[in-house]
Every structure is written in C-alpha cells, then in structure tokens.
Amino acid sequence: MTLLKIIEIAKQNMDQLTQKLKSGEMNISEVPFPTVGKGKILVRNFYSVISSGTEGKTVSDARKGYIAKAKSRQKEVRQVIEMVKTNGLISTYKMVMNKLEADSPLGYSSAGEVIAVGEGVSEFKVGDYVACGGNTANHADVISVPVNLAVKVPKDVSLKQASLTTIAAIAIQGIRQADLKLGENCVIIGMGLIGQLTYKILEASGVKPLGIDISEAQIQQARKAGMENVFNRNANGIVNKIMLHTRGNGCDSIIITAGTSSLDPVEFAGEIARHKAKIVVVGAVPTGFSRANYYKKELDLRMSSSYGPGRNDSDYEEKGLDYPIGYVRWTENRNMQSFIDLLASKRIDITPLITHTFPLIDAPKAYDLILSNEEEFTGIVIEYDQSKELKKSVQLNNKSFKPSNANVSFIGAGSFAQGTLLPNLEGHCDFSGIVTGSGTTAKSVGEKYGFKYCAENSREIFEDENTNTIFITTRHNTHAEYVIKALKANKNVFVEKPLGMNEEELLEIKKAAEESKNTHLMVGYNRRFAPAVKEIKDLFEPEQPKSILIRVNAGNLPKDHWVNDSDIGGGRIIGEACHFVDLAMYLSGGKIISVSADSMKDPNNLNNTVVINLEMDNGSIASINYFSNGNKSLSKEYIEVFSGGIVAKIDDFKELTIYADNQKRKKYRNQDKGHKSEIDAFLKAIKQGEKTPISFEESYLSSLATCKITESLLHRRKIMI
C-alpha cells in the first residue's frame, strides 16, 4: 500500500508553467498535484532553472508556423507520414492535433522540499531539501520525482544554487568523459550556462580551463562572473593564445558546450588539440569534420550523454534500480550529488551565474527575454511563493449528475484515451473526475472534455458518489489493482486490455467481480464490434465449426519500449495479442479449450513474432500469426474465416470479401475497428440495465488463454484450459 505522508495544505491553486505546442502560447495553469507512485517523492519547489538552450528551442519551435515547425522537426514529420500509412489520414490528424493542442510542461532542473514519499522510498523523508532533475522536474509548485533523479541538499546550502544541479550534472558528465587529471588544461567552446558551469567546476578541481565563444557580450558576462581566461573565437591570434596557455603543446581536452549548426566548433577543436587529445561533444553540434587533424593527431572524439549513465534508462530512472558503484562509478544521480558536495564544501560559488530571477507568475517573460536576446543573461531562475497554501485537487465546474446516466471518471488519459475513447464518449455521458500521472495532462484533458474536477489520486475517483463508471487506461501493470478497487467501490468498469498481467491477478479480479453487485466490467476488445466482424458473425451459425486465420503485421517496437517491459507492459503477447485471442474466440462461436504457441528466435528474447494455435469446444480452430518482423507497407491486420464452403476475408478493416456462390465485396469508407460501437454498447448497457456487451466469462477466458500462451512458449507444449 502506498504511504503518502502528505502535509495537509489546501486553499490556493497549485500552479504550473505550460505551453501549447500548436501556438507557443504560455500560461500559468492551475493543476492538481501529480501522483506519487512507487519509488517517487513529492517535492514542493522553491526554485527551478530555465535551460535557455533546450527549453528555448522548444518554445521557439512552438511559436513557428506549421511549415517552419515541419522544417525544424523533420524526424517527427517522417513519423507522422508513417502513421498516415498505418492509421489513415483522419486518425493521424486527430492524434497530431491532440498533441499540439495539449498543455505541455517545461523544465528539468529544480530544488525544494519533500512533502510526501511513495512506497519503497527509504532514502528520503518529509522535510528533506532536495535537488531534482528529469522530465518531471518541471516549473511547477509541486512535482513528483523518481528517487534516482533526486539528491539531498544540506540545509546550509543555497537552494537557489542547488536548483542548477541537473544542468551542472550535464557539465560534470562532459568533464568525466574528458578524463582530465590534476594539472591538465581544457578548452571549453561555448560559454553559455553549461560552459560557465564547466569552467567553474574544472577550476575547482585543479584543471586549467580556458573558455571560447563567438559572442563578445557572453565573454564579458563570463569575465564578470570571475572567469579570467575567456576569449573570442574570432579574435586575431586566438590559436596562438591557446598555445601560450598550453605551453605550446595544444589542449589536453576540449569540451564543446556550444549549440550551433556550424562545423566550426569541431574543426577548431581539432586544430587546437594536442596529439591524442580528447574532444567531448556536450552541446548540439554537427560532427561531419575534416579528417586531417583528427587523423594526424589520433584524436579521441567522445559524446557525452546528458546527466550521465542512467539517463533514459527506464530501469534506472523509473524503477529506481541503481548501477553498482564498483561497475559504474558515476551515474547521473552521483553526478548530481557531486555538484551538491562542491556547493557544500564552498569550493564553488555560482551566485554570479544567476543573472535573473522571476516569480512563477512572470515566467513567460523569462522566455521572451531568451528569445528576444536583447538583454544579456546566463542563469535564469524561477522562484516559487512558499507562503501560499496549495490545493491538491482542481474543481473545473459545478455541474450536477443524474444517477440514471453514465457518469464517467477516468484513471489515466494517454494518447489512446484522448484520440479514441474520449471523442467517442463525448456527448453520450457525463464526465466527473479525471486523474493522470501528470497534473498538466489531467487539467488539459479535463477542460477540453468538460470533466467536473481533476483529482489528486485514484482514491478520490473510487470515493466519488457522482461517479458510477470508471474508465481505466493506465499502463498494463496497474489494471488489475484499479479494476479490483473500482469493483469493490461498486462502480462499472471499462478497462483497456489487458485485464490482468498474469493468472494470479485474473483470479483476484474474478473474485471481486463475483462479489460486486449489479456492475458492468468490460475489457476494451473493440474488434468484436467492427462492422466487418459483425457481418461475418451473422454469416455463420455459432455451433458451426470454423477454421480461422489471423495475420497481424504488428511492426517492431524498440527493446526498451514500456510494452516490452515484463514488469510494466507484460510483453506484446499479454499487452497486444490478447486482442486477437479474443477476436478468434468470438468469431468461432465457441470457447477456448487449449492453446499452443511457437516463437521465432529473437536476440532480445522478446517473443514478439509468434504463431498461436487455439482449439475451441465447438470444434473450431484458429491460428494467430502475430509478427513483429514485417514491413509497414503491408496492411496491418488480415483475417480469414473458413466454414461450410464459404470464406470471409477482412483486409485491415477497410474491406470485406465473402467467397461463396456469389462473391461479395464491401469497402468501408473509413477503417473501422469498432471503437465507437463498443463504447455505444457499453453505455447503453449501463443506462438501460442490459447485459454487459462482452460477458465477464468471455473476457476472463480470453485473458486466461493469453496467459496460457506465455506458458506454452515457456514449456514448449500444448496447454489445456
């Protein structure tokens, strides 16, 4: 059970800085507290830092027109084109607009006080001062941060300076990659905030730094902050100055912290480096350099990955699994801690690097300052009002509810919920509460669809008397817990697949369903409701034996995608192939009595290319070919049903062909996988007291059969159910 030792603070809004990616419009939005999951802490920010490089580009891109956006985000444009091929133009357009119109948080480096701890957290307690980093360390009154992205700050260390810890960790990781030793020298190319932090840290460590920049104003700013050896790249005799600084040997290391599309930083680094020197790229610069210097001097070009080892590793950042210090001495967390240690030792004072401080309410002005570039700046800090008391939930409206209607609350509201479920629910039910891992998402979606309030946690949803129906669209590992709690609260439940991750969870759900009174529990097996599937269902008698072939061109997912994580997503068989197990059983008209499966050898042991065979109690058989090694140019889903001299074929839910005495072909105007009909049927059952469109017995059986598939793959044999 999650322990939330929340300081009871209420009355005023919890605010967060957000922007809309579509227009670049920035707002200080009232949002609910973020949730505190396992291995996380809730932190009330005192200060946060704006990254003029990373965040400045994000804001600049958002304020551009569509054509300019496309030019600056070519990778995303290619992804959209691929989505159109797979999902169609209308569906892709809706998904893109949802992304662009949503409120997007900013920020990744802050410092404040712990006000709550989640399950499994032992290294922090309420009242600790901490410096935080990562995608959740946003510009907000309160943030939720994984333990490996937070470090303690001694009470005598300035939290204002500590708020730069994450950005300083980027500088420190660059220094680690440079592998510098006492007495060596290092040139830093690019004297923005990271460059100046690099200079200060090197100087405190006994290394002789020298800074280079093309901006004379930036050079003067650095000198005012106490950095003497900083020079203009374009000054006459700059190479000679560097050689003088290095006693004619050239640089031991060069750290490039500049951000530019020019090749000059890498070319210049090659020119001033000594033989066998190390050149470390920290900033965003191209690396298509000339061969001569790098070849003749045997230079070592290295890339530095953000805050250090652990960055973008979900096991490290989300699950809190640390790397053993004997094998990885400096992780991103230990890099952060080393900066705090420097501050605590008084060997470094970065007060001169903080040139501007804005209260949160004026934060948009800080970005205007960055983009206009009319005033010199280095570190820009946002300060939070510690005197105000905060609300943990947000009331959006005061509408009332009719008990006879479907009064819906949402737990989770990711891209599928926003792009598919909510648009099909809108206008057909009343929306009550919404809770998501991010308060920003909850507020944005809540306002768009007219929810009554944004909840701080799921408990509020379960206890809400107005709510009679809960949609669960969170990550797979939380489905069973939320389904059971919702049933115990006597709520109707719609849960996206899978119903549960394993047989133990399914048994617990079954027990809760049997004890629940007059409630509906339905899994989002939408393909049953597709028009093409309905026509095939009507074509054959239920007891008529059928042979069924389903081919799914699922496409590849990266190994580190959360669906492939056995603890979070359960893998693609549990998380995705369950759809087709249920569809095969539905088309057969029988019940699954045995499963067997074989997987293609895979270097990552993911079992994502699988042949599944099912046997039904009415004599039907089905083969599901779930392949992740195909090509996107082929349609995604292909279904054939053979019985009594008739064959029915569905091609990607766009076309149905029936081969009989008179061949029939039907093309659908749009790809329809049954989502709207599924929602309509579920709401109708609630409003009119009809049977659940998919009985719990069927949902349980198809879910159980999916679990048995993984057992069959493990033991390499047929499994009876």
Coordinates of N, CA and C in Angstrom, one line a residue, residues 537-640:
K537 N -19.9 -12.6 -38.3 CA -20.6 -13.3 -37.2 C -22.0 -13.7 -37.6
D538 N -22.7 -12.8 -38.3 CA -24.1 -13.1 -38.8 C -24.1 -14.2 -39.9
L539 N -23.0 -14.3 -40.6 CA -22.9 -15.2 -41.8 C -22.9 -16.7 -41.4
F540 N -22.4 -17.0 -40.2 CA -22.3 -18.4 -39.8 C -23.1 -18.7 -38.5
E541 N -23.5 -19.9 -38.3 CA -24.1 -20.3 -37.1 C -23.1 -20.5 -36.0
P542 N -23.4 -20.2 -34.7 CA -22.4 -20.3 -33.6 C -21.8 -21.7 -33.5
E543 N -22.7 -22.7 -33.6 CA -22.2 -24.1 -33.4 C -21.4 -24.6 -34.6
Q544 N -21.4 -23.8 -35.7 CA -20.8 -24.3 -36.9 C -19.3 -24.2 -36.8
P545 N -18.5 -25.4 -36.9 CA -17.1 -25.4 -36.8 C -16.4 -24.5 -37.9
K546 N -15.4 -23.7 -37.5 CA -14.8 -22.8 -38.4 C -13.3 -22.9 -38.2
S547 N -12.6 -22.7 -39.3 CA -11.1 -22.5 -39.2 C -10.8 -21.1 -39.5
I548 N -10.0 -20.5 -38.6 CA -9.8 -19.0 -38.6 C -8.3 -18.7 -38.7
L549 N -8.0 -17.8 -39.6 CA -6.6 -17.4 -39.8 C -6.5 -15.9 -39.5
I550 N -5.7 -15.4 -38.6 CA -5.5 -14.0 -38.3 C -4.0 -13.7 -38.4
R551 N -3.7 -12.8 -39.3 CA -2.3 -12.4 -39.5 C -2.2 -10.9 -39.1
V552 N -1.3 -10.7 -38.1 CA -1.1 -9.3 -37.6 C 0.4 -8.9 -38.0
N553 N 0.5 -7.9 -38.8 CA 1.8 -7.3 -39.2 C 2.0 -6.2 -38.1
A554 N 2.4 -6.6 -36.9 CA 2.4 -5.7 -35.7 C 3.5 -4.6 -35.8
G555 N 4.6 -4.9 -36.5 CA 5.7 -3.9 -36.5 C 6.6 -4.1 -35.3
N556 N 7.8 -3.5 -35.5 CA 8.8 -3.7 -34.4 C 8.6 -2.6 -33.4
L557 N 8.9 -3.0 -32.1 CA 8.9 -2.0 -31.0 C 10.3 -2.1 -30.5
P558 N 11.0 -0.9 -30.1 CA 12.3 -1.0 -29.5 C 12.3 -1.9 -28.3
K559 N 13.4 -2.5 -28.0 CA 13.5 -3.4 -26.8 C 13.1 -2.6 -25.6
D560 N 13.5 -1.3 -25.4 CA 13.2 -0.6 -24.2 C 11.9 0.0 -24.1
H561 N 11.0 -0.2 -25.1 CA 9.6 0.3 -25.0 C 8.9 -0.3 -23.8
W562 N 8.1 0.5 -23.2 CA 7.5 0.0 -21.9 C 6.6 -1.2 -22.1
V563 N 6.0 -1.4 -23.3 CA 5.2 -2.6 -23.5 C 6.0 -3.8 -23.4
N564 N 7.3 -3.8 -23.9 CA 8.2 -4.9 -23.8 C 8.7 -5.2 -22.4
D565 N 8.5 -4.3 -21.5 CA 9.0 -4.5 -20.1 C 8.0 -5.5 -19.4
S566 N 8.6 -6.6 -19.0 CA 7.7 -7.6 -18.4 C 7.0 -7.2 -17.1
D567 N 7.6 -6.2 -16.4 CA 7.0 -5.7 -15.2 C 5.9 -4.6 -15.4
I568 N 6.1 -3.9 -16.5 CA 5.1 -2.8 -16.7 C 4.1 -3.1 -17.9
G569 N 4.6 -3.5 -19.0 CA 3.7 -3.8 -20.1 C 3.4 -5.3 -20.3
G570 N 4.2 -6.2 -19.7 CA 3.9 -7.6 -19.8 C 4.3 -8.3 -21.1
G571 N 4.9 -7.5 -22.0 CA 5.2 -8.0 -23.3 C 4.1 -7.9 -24.3
R572 N 4.3 -8.1 -25.6 CA 3.3 -7.9 -26.6 C 2.3 -9.0 -26.7
I573 N 2.6 -10.2 -26.2 CA 1.5 -11.2 -26.2 C 0.5 -10.8 -25.2
I574 N 0.9 -10.5 -23.9 CA -0.1 -10.1 -22.9 C -0.7 -8.8 -23.3
G575 N 0.1 -7.8 -23.7 CA -0.4 -6.5 -23.9 C -1.1 -6.2 -25.2
E576 N -0.9 -7.0 -26.3 CA -1.5 -6.7 -27.6 C -2.1 -7.9 -28.2
A577 N -1.5 -9.1 -28.2 CA -2.0 -10.2 -28.9 C -3.3 -10.7 -28.3
C578 N -3.6 -10.3 -27.0 CA -4.8 -10.7 -26.4 C -6.0 -10.2 -27.2
H579 N -5.9 -9.1 -27.9 CA -7.0 -8.6 -28.8 C -7.4 -9.7 -29.8
F580 N -6.5 -10.4 -30.3 CA -6.7 -11.3 -31.4 C -7.1 -12.7 -30.9
V581 N -6.7 -13.0 -29.7 CA -7.2 -14.2 -29.0 C -8.7 -14.1 -28.8
D582 N -9.1 -12.9 -28.3 CA -10.5 -12.7 -28.0 C -11.3 -12.7 -29.3
L583 N -10.7 -12.0 -30.4 CA -11.4 -12.0 -31.6 C -11.6 -13.4 -32.2
A584 N -10.6 -14.2 -32.2 CA -10.7 -15.6 -32.7 C -11.8 -16.3 -32.0
M585 N -11.8 -16.2 -30.6 CA -12.8 -16.9 -29.9 C -14.2 -16.4 -30.2
Y586 N -14.4 -15.1 -30.4 CA -15.7 -14.5 -30.7 C -16.1 -15.0 -32.1
L587 N -15.2 -15.0 -33.1 CA -15.6 -15.4 -34.4 C -16.0 -16.9 -34.5
S588 N -15.3 -17.7 -33.6 CA -15.5 -19.1 -33.7 C -16.9 -19.5 -33.1
G589 N -17.4 -18.7 -32.2 CA -18.7 -19.1 -31.6 C -18.6 -20.1 -30.5
G590 N -17.3 -20.5 -30.1 CA -17.1 -21.4 -29.1 C -16.2 -20.8 -28.0
K591 N -15.8 -21.7 -27.1 CA -14.9 -21.3 -26.0 C -13.5 -22.0 -26.2
I592 N -12.5 -21.3 -25.8 CA -11.1 -21.8 -26.0 C -10.9 -22.9 -25.0
I593 N -10.4 -24.1 -25.5 CA -10.1 -25.2 -24.5 C -8.6 -25.6 -24.5
S594 N -7.9 -25.1 -25.5 CA -6.4 -25.4 -25.5 C -5.7 -24.3 -26.3
V595 N -4.4 -24.1 -26.0 CA -3.6 -23.2 -26.7 C -2.2 -23.8 -26.9
S596 N -1.5 -23.5 -28.0 CA -0.1 -23.8 -28.2 C 0.5 -22.7 -29.0
A597 N 1.8 -22.5 -28.8 CA 2.4 -21.4 -29.4 C 3.9 -21.7 -29.7
D598 N 4.4 -21.1 -30.7 CA 5.9 -21.2 -31.0 C 6.3 -19.8 -31.4
S599 N 7.5 -19.4 -31.0 CA 8.0 -18.1 -31.3 C 9.3 -18.2 -32.1
M600 N 9.5 -17.2 -33.0 CA 10.8 -17.1 -33.8 C 11.9 -16.7 -32.8
K601 N 13.1 -17.3 -33.1 CA 14.3 -16.9 -32.3 C 14.5 -15.4 -32.4
D602 N 14.8 -14.8 -31.3 CA 14.9 -13.3 -31.2 C 16.1 -13.0 -30.3
P603 N 17.0 -12.2 -30.8 CA 18.2 -11.9 -30.0 C 17.9 -11.2 -28.6
N604 N 16.7 -10.6 -28.5 CA 16.3 -9.9 -27.3 C 15.4 -10.8 -26.4
N605 N 15.1 -12.0 -26.9 CA 14.2 -12.9 -26.2 C 12.9 -12.3 -25.9
L606 N 12.3 -11.6 -26.8 CA 11.0 -10.9 -26.6 C 9.8 -11.6 -26.9
N607 N 9.9 -12.7 -27.7 CA 8.7 -13.5 -28.2 C 7.7 -12.6 -28.8
N608 N 8.2 -11.7 -29.7 CA 7.3 -10.8 -30.4 C 6.9 -11.2 -31.8
T609 N 7.4 -12.3 -32.3 CA 7.0 -12.9 -33.6 C 6.6 -14.3 -33.2
V610 N 5.3 -14.6 -33.2 CA 4.7 -15.8 -32.6 C 3.6 -16.4 -33.5
V611 N 3.5 -17.7 -33.6 CA 2.4 -18.4 -34.2 C 1.6 -19.0 -33.0
I612 N 0.4 -18.7 -32.9 CA -0.5 -19.2 -31.8 C -1.6 -20.0 -32.4
N613 N -1.8 -21.2 -31.8 CA -2.9 -22.1 -32.3 C -3.9 -22.2 -31.1
L614 N -5.2 -22.1 -31.5 CA -6.3 -22.2 -30.5 C -7.2 -23.3 -30.9
E615 N -7.8 -24.0 -29.9 CA -8.8 -25.0 -30.1 C -10.0 -24.7 -29.3
M616 N -11.2 -24.7 -29.9 CA -12.5 -24.4 -29.3 C -13.3 -25.6 -29.0
D617 N -14.3 -25.4 -28.0 CA -15.1 -26.5 -27.6 C -16.2 -26.9 -28.7
N618 N -16.4 -26.1 -29.7 CA -17.3 -26.4 -30.8 C -16.6 -27.0 -32.0
G619 N -15.4 -27.4 -31.8 CA -14.6 -28.0 -33.0 C -13.9 -27.0 -33.8
S620 N -14.0 -25.7 -33.5 CA -13.3 -24.7 -34.3 C -11.8 -24.6 -34.0
I621 N -11.0 -24.2 -34.9 CA -9.6 -24.0 -34.7 C -9.2 -22.6 -35.2
A622 N -8.2 -22.0 -34.6 CA -7.7 -20.7 -35.1 C -6.2 -20.6 -35.0
S623 N -5.6 -19.9 -36.0 CA -4.2 -19.7 -36.0 C -4.0 -18.2 -36.0
I624 N -3.2 -17.7 -35.1 CA -2.9 -16.2 -35.0 C -1.4 -16.1 -35.3
N625 N -1.1 -15.4 -36.4 CA 0.3 -15.1 -36.7 C 0.6 -13.7 -36.3
Y626 N 1.2 -13.5 -35.2 CA 1.5 -12.2 -34.7 C 3.0 -11.9 -34.9
F627 N 3.2 -11.1 -36.0 CA 4.6 -10.9 -36.5 C 5.1 -9.5 -36.2
S628 N 6.2 -9.4 -35.7 CA 6.8 -8.0 -35.4 C 8.0 -7.7 -36.4
N629 N 8.2 -8.7 -37.3 CA 9.4 -8.5 -38.2 C 9.0 -8.2 -39.7
G630 N 7.8 -7.6 -39.8 CA 7.4 -7.3 -41.2 C 7.7 -5.9 -41.7
N631 N 6.9 -5.4 -42.6 CA 7.2 -4.2 -43.3 C 5.9 -3.3 -43.2
K632 N 6.1 -2.0 -43.0 CA 4.9 -1.2 -42.8 C 4.1 -1.0 -44.1
S633 N 4.7 -1.3 -45.2 CA 3.9 -1.1 -46.5 C 2.8 -2.2 -46.6
L634 N 2.9 -3.2 -45.8 CA 1.9 -4.3 -45.8 C 0.8 -3.9 -44.8
S635 N -0.5 -4.2 -45.2 CA -1.6 -3.9 -44.3 C -1.3 -4.6 -42.9
K636 N -1.9 -4.0 -41.8 CA -1.6 -4.4 -40.5 C -2.3 -5.7 -40.1
E637 N -3.6 -5.8 -40.4 CA -4.4 -6.9 -40.0 C -5.2 -7.6 -41.1
Y638 N -5.1 -8.9 -41.1 CA -5.7 -9.7 -42.2 C -6.4 -10.9 -41.5
I639 N -7.7 -11.1 -41.8 CA -8.4 -12.2 -41.2 C -9.2 -13.0 -42.2
E640 N -9.1 -14.3 -42.1 CA -9.9 -15.2 -42.9 C -10.7 -16.2 -42.0

